[in-house]
Tab-separated table of C-alpha atoms and ligand atoms in Angstrom:
chain	number	residue	atom	x	y	z
A	17	MET	CA	-214.569	127.527	-29.066
A	18	LEU	CA	-213.033	124.361	-27.783
A	19	ARG	CA	-211.768	126.314	-24.861
A	20	PHE	CA	-215.199	127.693	-24.237
A	21	GLY	CA	-216.531	124.099	-24.194
A	22	GLY	CA	-213.943	123.271	-21.605
A	23	TYR	CA	-215.097	126.181	-19.462
A	24	ALA	CA	-218.655	124.979	-19.836
A	25	ALA	CA	-217.646	121.567	-18.486
A	26	VAL	CA	-215.806	123.218	-15.513
A	27	ARG	CA	-219.012	125.210	-14.694
A	28	ARG	CA	-221.153	122.056	-14.947
A	29	PHE	CA	-218.960	119.619	-12.936
A	30	PHE	CA	-217.415	122.171	-10.455
A	31	PRO	CA	-220.140	124.867	-10.094
A	32	SER	CA	-219.021	128.026	-8.296
A	33	ARG	CA	-220.801	128.631	-4.960
A	34	ASN	CA	-219.386	132.134	-4.772
A	35	VAL	CA	-220.430	135.291	-6.570
A	36	ALA	CA	-218.287	137.127	-9.153
A	37	ILE	CA	-219.007	140.835	-8.881
A	38	LEU	CA	-217.728	142.230	-12.124
A	39	ARG	CA	-216.179	145.735	-12.150
A	40	TYR	CA	-216.647	147.682	-15.333
A	41	HIS	CA	-215.964	151.476	-15.843
A	42	ALA	CA	-216.260	153.013	-19.358
A	43	ILE	CA	-217.960	151.249	-22.224
A	44	CYS	CA	-216.318	152.927	-25.194
A	45	GLY	CA	-213.940	152.601	-28.066
A	46	PRO	CA	-210.638	154.500	-28.505
A	47	GLU	CA	-212.577	157.749	-28.569
A	48	GLY	CA	-213.063	157.292	-24.880
A	49	PHE	CA	-209.379	157.099	-24.099
A	50	SER	CA	-209.564	160.970	-23.946
A	51	TYR	CA	-211.498	160.688	-20.674
A	52	ALA	CA	-210.707	157.149	-19.345
A	53	ASP	CA	-207.569	155.101	-19.046
A	54	PRO	CA	-207.532	152.425	-21.863
A	55	SER	CA	-207.203	149.751	-19.185
A	56	ILE	CA	-210.623	150.473	-17.756
A	57	CYS	CA	-212.438	150.752	-21.258
A	58	VAL	CA	-214.383	147.882	-22.762
A	59	SER	CA	-215.705	148.547	-26.321
A	60	PRO	CA	-219.494	148.379	-26.863
A	61	ALA	CA	-219.091	145.454	-29.283
A	62	ALA	CA	-217.127	143.447	-26.667
A	63	PHE	CA	-219.511	144.369	-23.922
A	64	GLU	CA	-222.427	143.050	-26.051
A	65	GLN	CA	-220.451	139.789	-26.309
A	66	HIS	CA	-219.891	139.676	-22.540
A	67	VAL	CA	-223.636	140.272	-21.815
A	68	ARG	CA	-224.791	137.556	-24.336
A	69	TYR	CA	-222.390	135.011	-22.875
A	70	LEU	CA	-223.187	135.859	-19.193
A	71	ALA	CA	-227.015	135.852	-19.902
A	72	SER	CA	-226.906	132.333	-21.429
A	73	HIS	CA	-224.192	130.621	-19.111
A	74	TYR	CA	-224.443	132.215	-15.718
A	75	SER	CA	-227.016	133.123	-13.051
A	76	VAL	CA	-226.899	136.904	-13.213
A	77	LEU	CA	-228.405	138.603	-10.150
A	78	SER	CA	-228.614	142.233	-9.199
A	79	LEU	CA	-226.105	143.242	-6.581
A	80	PRO	CA	-228.873	144.198	-4.073
A	81	GLU	CA	-230.335	140.600	-4.478
A	82	VAL	CA	-226.855	139.061	-3.870
A	83	VAL	CA	-226.444	141.282	-0.806
A	84	GLN	CA	-229.794	140.391	0.580
A	85	ARG	CA	-229.175	136.578	0.103
A	86	LEU	CA	-225.740	136.843	1.833
A	87	HIS	CA	-227.394	138.790	4.642
A	88	ASP	CA	-230.211	136.230	5.042
A	89	ARG	CA	-227.721	133.335	4.657
A	90	ARG	CA	-229.810	132.112	1.803
A	91	PRO	CA	-227.752	130.207	-0.882
A	92	LEU	CA	-226.675	131.852	-4.011
A	93	PRO	CA	-227.550	130.091	-7.358
A	94	SER	CA	-224.588	128.134	-8.874
A	95	ASN	CA	-222.223	130.257	-11.074
A	96	CYS	CA	-223.547	133.553	-9.819
A	97	VAL	CA	-222.523	136.853	-11.391
A	98	ALA	CA	-223.391	140.484	-10.593
A	99	LEU	CA	-222.409	143.409	-12.811
A	100	THR	CA	-221.169	146.824	-11.485
A	101	PHE	CA	-219.912	150.022	-13.124
A	102	ASP	CA	-217.847	152.616	-11.317
A	103	ASP	CA	-217.691	156.442	-11.946
A	104	GLY	CA	-220.783	157.280	-13.982
A	105	TYR	CA	-219.625	157.812	-17.528
A	106	GLU	CA	-222.166	158.911	-20.051
A	107	ASP	CA	-221.382	155.890	-22.148
A	108	ASN	CA	-222.928	153.717	-19.405
A	109	LEU	CA	-226.417	154.683	-20.614
A	110	ALA	CA	-225.909	152.623	-23.886
A	111	ALA	CA	-224.548	149.812	-21.687
A	112	ALA	CA	-227.636	149.860	-19.493
A	113	LYS	CA	-229.835	149.601	-22.634
A	114	THR	CA	-227.857	146.577	-23.859
A	115	LEU	CA	-228.239	144.936	-20.509
A	116	SER	CA	-232.019	145.719	-20.494
A	117	ARG	CA	-232.409	144.136	-24.002
A	118	HIS	CA	-230.920	140.880	-22.685
A	119	GLY	CA	-233.040	140.958	-19.546
A	120	LEU	CA	-230.138	141.798	-17.193
A	121	SER	CA	-229.590	144.467	-14.614
A	122	ALA	CA	-226.414	146.013	-13.120
A	123	THR	CA	-225.422	148.423	-10.405
A	124	PHE	CA	-224.063	151.812	-11.554
A	125	TYR	CA	-221.982	153.682	-8.994
A	126	ILE	CA	-222.263	157.435	-9.621
A	127	THR	CA	-219.728	160.101	-8.534
A	128	ALA	CA	-222.644	162.201	-7.378
A	129	GLY	CA	-220.914	165.595	-7.189
A	130	CYS	CA	-219.465	165.370	-10.720
A	131	MET	CA	-222.576	164.871	-12.816
A	132	ALA	CA	-224.140	167.603	-14.976
A	133	GLY	CA	-223.799	170.944	-13.170
A	134	GLY	CA	-221.313	169.589	-10.654
A	135	ALA	CA	-217.491	169.738	-10.447
A	136	PRO	CA	-215.536	168.181	-13.220
A	137	PHE	CA	-214.657	164.540	-12.607
A	138	TRP	CA	-210.952	164.929	-11.806
A	139	PRO	CA	-209.598	161.683	-13.354
A	140	ALA	CA	-211.035	162.777	-16.745
A	141	GLU	CA	-210.184	166.463	-16.175
A	142	VAL	CA	-206.558	165.613	-15.531
A	143	ARG	CA	-206.285	163.681	-18.733
A	144	ALA	CA	-207.786	166.609	-20.724
A	145	LEU	CA	-205.734	169.322	-19.034
A	146	LEU	CA	-202.407	167.430	-19.455
A	147	ARG	CA	-202.995	167.554	-23.154
A	148	ALA	CA	-203.334	171.267	-23.068
A	149	VAL	CA	-200.285	172.157	-20.795
A	150	PRO	CA	-197.409	173.447	-22.967
A	151	GLY	CA	-194.095	171.593	-22.586
A	152	PRO	CA	-191.454	170.917	-21.730
A	153	ARG	CA	-192.523	170.543	-18.105
A	154	LEU	CA	-195.219	171.077	-15.585
A	155	GLU	CA	-194.569	172.415	-12.113
A	156	LEU	CA	-196.865	171.671	-9.222
A	157	SER	CA	-196.404	172.507	-5.530
A	158	THR	CA	-198.034	171.060	-2.371
A	159	PRO	CA	-197.463	172.533	1.011
A	160	TRP	CA	-194.699	170.086	1.397
A	161	SER	CA	-192.918	169.905	-1.960
A	162	ASN	CA	-192.410	171.233	-5.490
A	163	ILE	CA	-192.838	168.664	-8.183
A	164	GLN	CA	-191.435	168.909	-11.653
A	165	ILE	CA	-193.211	166.751	-14.255
A	166	PRO	CA	-191.590	166.368	-17.703
A	167	LEU	CA	-193.926	166.834	-20.752
A	168	ALA	CA	-191.405	166.922	-23.598
A	169	ALA	CA	-192.461	163.684	-25.320
A	170	GLU	CA	-195.769	161.809	-25.808
A	171	ALA	CA	-194.545	159.101	-23.366
A	172	ASP	CA	-193.930	161.870	-20.805
A	173	ARG	CA	-197.515	163.034	-21.086
A	174	ARG	CA	-198.844	159.460	-20.552
A	175	ALA	CA	-196.558	159.159	-17.459
A	176	ALA	CA	-197.670	162.606	-16.330
A	177	VAL	CA	-201.330	161.411	-16.122
A	178	ARG	CA	-200.230	158.629	-13.702
A	179	THR	CA	-197.985	160.974	-11.684
A	180	VAL	CA	-200.662	163.674	-11.292
A	181	SER	CA	-203.354	161.098	-10.530
A	182	LYS	CA	-201.214	159.685	-7.805
A	183	LEU	CA	-200.743	163.200	-6.405
A	184	PHE	CA	-204.393	163.883	-6.407
A	185	LYS	CA	-205.092	160.607	-4.630
A	186	ALA	CA	-202.346	160.988	-2.042
A	187	HIS	CA	-203.501	164.370	-0.584
A	188	PRO	CA	-206.455	165.618	1.418
A	189	ILE	CA	-209.209	167.188	-0.595
A	190	PRO	CA	-208.281	170.870	-0.046
A	191	VAL	CA	-204.667	170.164	-1.240
A	192	ARG	CA	-206.074	168.196	-4.155
A	193	GLU	CA	-208.206	171.286	-5.102
A	194	ARG	CA	-205.145	173.604	-4.982
A	195	LEU	CA	-203.242	171.141	-7.202
A	196	ARG	CA	-206.188	171.129	-9.639
A	197	GLU	CA	-206.264	174.979	-9.789
A	198	GLN	CA	-202.458	174.983	-10.482
A	199	LEU	CA	-203.055	172.405	-13.307
A	200	ARG	CA	-205.944	174.485	-14.824
A	201	ALA	CA	-203.818	177.620	-14.723
A	202	ALA	CA	-200.852	175.756	-16.442
A	203	ALA	CA	-203.334	174.590	-19.160
A	204	GLY	CA	-204.420	178.088	-19.828
A	205	HIS	CA	-207.848	177.245	-18.381
A	206	ALA	CA	-208.475	175.178	-21.447
A	207	PRO	CA	-212.217	174.206	-21.651
A	208	VAL	CA	-212.941	170.507	-20.646
A	209	SER	CA	-216.105	168.837	-21.761
A	210	SER	CA	-217.845	166.403	-19.333
A	211	PRO	CA	-217.891	162.751	-20.143
A	212	MET	CA	-220.288	162.003	-17.315
A	213	LEU	CA	-223.941	161.165	-17.171
A	214	GLU	CA	-226.624	163.822	-16.754
A	215	TRP	CA	-229.310	163.389	-14.049
A	216	ASP	CA	-232.105	162.670	-16.628
A	217	GLN	CA	-229.925	159.860	-18.014
A	218	ILE	CA	-229.409	158.347	-14.548
A	219	ARG	CA	-233.119	158.447	-14.055
A	220	GLU	CA	-233.597	156.794	-17.358
A	221	MET	CA	-231.228	153.965	-16.231
A	222	ALA	CA	-233.136	153.545	-13.030
A	223	HIS	CA	-236.379	153.220	-15.098
A	224	LEU	CA	-234.657	150.488	-17.221
A	225	GLY	CA	-234.344	148.520	-13.910
A	226	MET	CA	-230.732	149.432	-13.128
A	227	THR	CA	-229.566	149.920	-9.542
A	228	ILE	CA	-228.017	153.309	-8.908
A	229	GLY	CA	-225.343	153.321	-6.260
A	230	ALA	CA	-222.949	155.942	-4.783
A	231	HIS	CA	-219.235	156.383	-5.543
A	232	THR	CA	-218.634	159.514	-3.218
A	233	LEU	CA	-219.150	163.060	-4.421
A	234	THR	CA	-215.645	163.908	-5.811
A	235	HIS	CA	-213.765	160.593	-6.081
A	236	PRO	CA	-211.070	161.105	-3.402
A	237	ASN	CA	-208.930	158.254	-2.217
A	238	LEU	CA	-210.862	158.104	1.123
A	239	PRO	CA	-208.005	156.817	3.436
A	240	ASN	CA	-206.138	160.048	2.581
A	241	ALA	CA	-209.075	162.355	2.773
A	242	GLY	CA	-209.540	162.357	6.589
A	243	LEU	CA	-212.497	161.055	8.441
A	244	GLU	CA	-214.536	164.219	8.411
A	245	ASP	CA	-214.337	164.827	4.655
A	246	SER	CA	-214.826	161.052	4.113
A	247	GLU	CA	-218.047	161.162	6.049
A	248	ALA	CA	-219.239	164.089	3.969
A	249	GLU	CA	-218.362	162.256	0.739
A	250	ILE	CA	-220.030	158.976	1.759
A	251	ALA	CA	-223.170	160.370	3.344
A	252	GLY	CA	-223.429	163.386	0.954
A	253	SER	CA	-223.361	161.235	-2.194
A	254	LYS	CA	-226.200	159.104	-0.847
A	255	ARG	CA	-228.324	162.146	-0.038
A	256	ARG	CA	-227.600	163.764	-3.460
A	257	LEU	CA	-228.658	160.635	-5.340
A	258	GLU	CA	-231.675	160.028	-3.206
A	259	ASP	CA	-232.857	163.561	-3.761
A	260	ALA	CA	-232.388	163.259	-7.553
A	261	LEU	CA	-233.966	159.813	-7.835
A	262	GLY	CA	-236.576	159.753	-5.062
A	263	THR	CA	-235.557	156.187	-4.048
A	264	PRO	CA	-233.290	154.807	-1.408
A	265	VAL	CA	-229.552	154.340	-2.395
A	266	THR	CA	-228.121	151.315	-0.563
A	267	MET	CA	-224.938	150.378	-2.556
A	268	PHE	CA	-221.610	152.126	-2.210
A	269	SER	CA	-218.282	151.648	-4.022
A	270	TYR	CA	-214.913	152.934	-2.628
A	271	PRO	CA	-213.146	154.946	-5.325
A	272	ASN	CA	-209.616	154.241	-6.632
A	273	GLY	CA	-207.916	151.130	-5.409
A	274	GLY	CA	-205.918	148.741	-7.431
A	275	ALA	CA	-202.686	148.221	-5.551
A	276	GLU	CA	-203.472	151.185	-3.253
A	277	ARG	CA	-205.189	151.112	0.132
A	278	HIS	CA	-208.636	152.535	-0.693
A	279	TYR	CA	-210.779	151.576	2.357
A	280	THR	CA	-210.132	150.961	6.057
A	281	PRO	CA	-212.231	149.595	9.000
A	282	GLU	CA	-213.098	153.183	9.995
A	283	LEU	CA	-214.418	153.870	6.521
A	284	GLN	CA	-216.389	150.652	6.480
A	285	ARG	CA	-218.016	151.798	9.637
A	286	LEU	CA	-218.829	155.268	8.160
A	287	VAL	CA	-220.446	153.506	5.190
A	288	ARG	CA	-222.505	151.325	7.478
A	289	GLN	CA	-223.574	154.284	9.616
A	290	ALA	CA	-224.624	156.340	6.495
A	291	GLY	CA	-227.240	153.684	5.959
A	292	TYR	CA	-225.731	151.629	3.005
A	293	ALA	CA	-226.495	147.896	2.954
A	294	ALA	CA	-223.159	146.969	1.340
A	295	ALA	CA	-219.980	148.324	-0.260
A	296	THR	CA	-217.727	146.923	-2.976
A	297	THR	CA	-213.941	147.366	-3.206
A	298	SER	CA	-211.379	147.065	-5.949
A	299	ARG	CA	-209.858	144.082	-4.201
A	300	ASN	CA	-209.544	141.322	-6.827
A	301	GLY	CA	-211.511	138.173	-5.939
A	302	PHE	CA	-214.839	136.365	-5.576
A	303	ALA	CA	-217.287	137.401	-2.849
A	304	ARG	CA	-218.153	134.446	-0.653
A	305	PRO	CA	-220.891	133.902	1.914
A	306	GLU	CA	-218.374	134.878	4.603
A	307	SER	CA	-217.218	138.061	2.909
A	308	ASP	CA	-217.631	141.379	4.813
A	309	PRO	CA	-220.696	143.107	3.253
A	310	TYR	CA	-218.838	146.372	3.547
A	311	ALA	CA	-215.696	145.130	1.699
A	312	LEU	CA	-216.947	142.964	-1.066
A	313	GLU	CA	-214.377	141.679	-3.574
A	314	ARG	CA	-214.699	142.250	-7.289
A	315	LEU	CA	-213.159	141.237	-10.626
A	316	GLN	CA	-211.876	144.016	-12.962
A	317	VAL	CA	-213.106	143.255	-16.530
A	318	HIS	CA	-211.138	143.898	-19.608
A	319	GLU	CA	-211.981	143.769	-23.385
A	320	ARG	CA	-211.716	140.131	-24.309
A	321	LEU	CA	-214.538	137.751	-23.483
A	322	GLU	CA	-212.008	134.983	-23.268
A	323	ASP	CA	-210.125	136.815	-20.456
A	324	LEU	CA	-213.397	137.247	-18.612
A	325	VAL	CA	-214.389	133.610	-18.799
A	326	PHE	CA	-210.793	132.513	-17.948
A	327	ALA	CA	-211.131	134.668	-14.745
A	328	LEU	CA	-214.511	133.162	-13.998
A	329	GLU	CA	-213.531	129.574	-14.548
A	330	VAL	CA	-209.845	129.295	-13.888
A	331	GLU	CA	-208.788	132.072	-11.534
A	332	ARG	CA	-211.696	131.339	-9.150
A	333	PHE	CA	-209.853	128.264	-8.040
A	334	VAL	CA	-206.892	130.389	-7.092
A	335	LEU	CA	-208.718	133.517	-5.803
A	336	ALA	CA	-211.400	131.722	-3.845
A	337	PRO	CA	-210.202	128.370	-2.386
A	338	GLY	CA	-213.079	126.184	-1.712
A	339	ARG	CA	-214.779	127.489	-4.864
B	1	ZN	ZN1	-213.957	155.258	-9.553
C-alpha cells in the first residue's frame, strides 16, 4: 500500500500528458489456458481490481474519444487511460459487464471471421489440436520444407504450440490453411469447441456502451499475408462487423506482434483507405499527441495490479520521454 501511495504522489506531482492504451486479451482463470496462452490471461478477480483502481485514480476515456482529441489537437486529461481487448473471447462479455458496473467503457477488437458460425480461431484451435495429436512427433510440410515437431513430453507440447503458431504467422493465408488441414488430420479431426463470442453477445456489449473494433477476419500476421489478402482481411472485417451491428466500425487492431513485425506503412495505408479512424499496435509504449493514429502504441497488461501501476507510473518515464 505504501508503494501505491508513492505512485499516487508521482501521478499528482508529475501527471502524465500521454495516454496509456491498455491491451488485454482473455479475462479468465486457468480454465482459459486451454484456449489462450497464460501470458495473455488476466483472472476475473484481478481484472475487477484493475477496473476499480483505474476508475478511481485515472481519467479513463474510450479509445474513440482519445483518437478524436488527438485528431482535433485538443488536450487529453492528465493520467489518461483507455482499455482495449484483442481477439474476441467469450469471457470478454463478463469483462464488459464489470466495466459497465464501474461506469467505464473499452474497445473490443473482434476477429470477425471467427465468431459463431465462422472459421475456428486458429490460435485457440492450434492449442486444442496439439493436445489431441498422438506422440511422439508431428510432421508438417509447407511448399518449401518438412518440419518435424517433437511431442514426446509435456514440455514438447508447450514448445510445439509456439512452433506451430510461428509457422502459421510466417506464411501466406493459403499455406496457413494447408498447415491447419494437416494439423487437423494429425489430430484425428478431434472436435474443437469455440471460445469466441457469439454475435448476440457482441451486440449486448455494444448496448453496454462498449466500442466494437475490428481485428481482421482470420488473424493472419498481415505483413506475411500479401497486400491483396490483407486488404480483404482489413476491409472485410469492417464490413462484417458493420453488417452485424448496424453501426460504423472505426477502430482497428493489427493481429499478432510482440517482437515480430505486424504492421507496415503499406498496411497503415490500407487501414486508412478502408475508412478506419485509427489503429492500435502491439508496440509497447504510451501513445502521445504526435503518435501516428494508424500505429498507436499500447501496454500489454498482466495479472498483478501492482505490475500495471508500475508500468503506468514508472515505465512511462522510460517509454515516453517528456512524459
Ligand atoms: Zn490478436
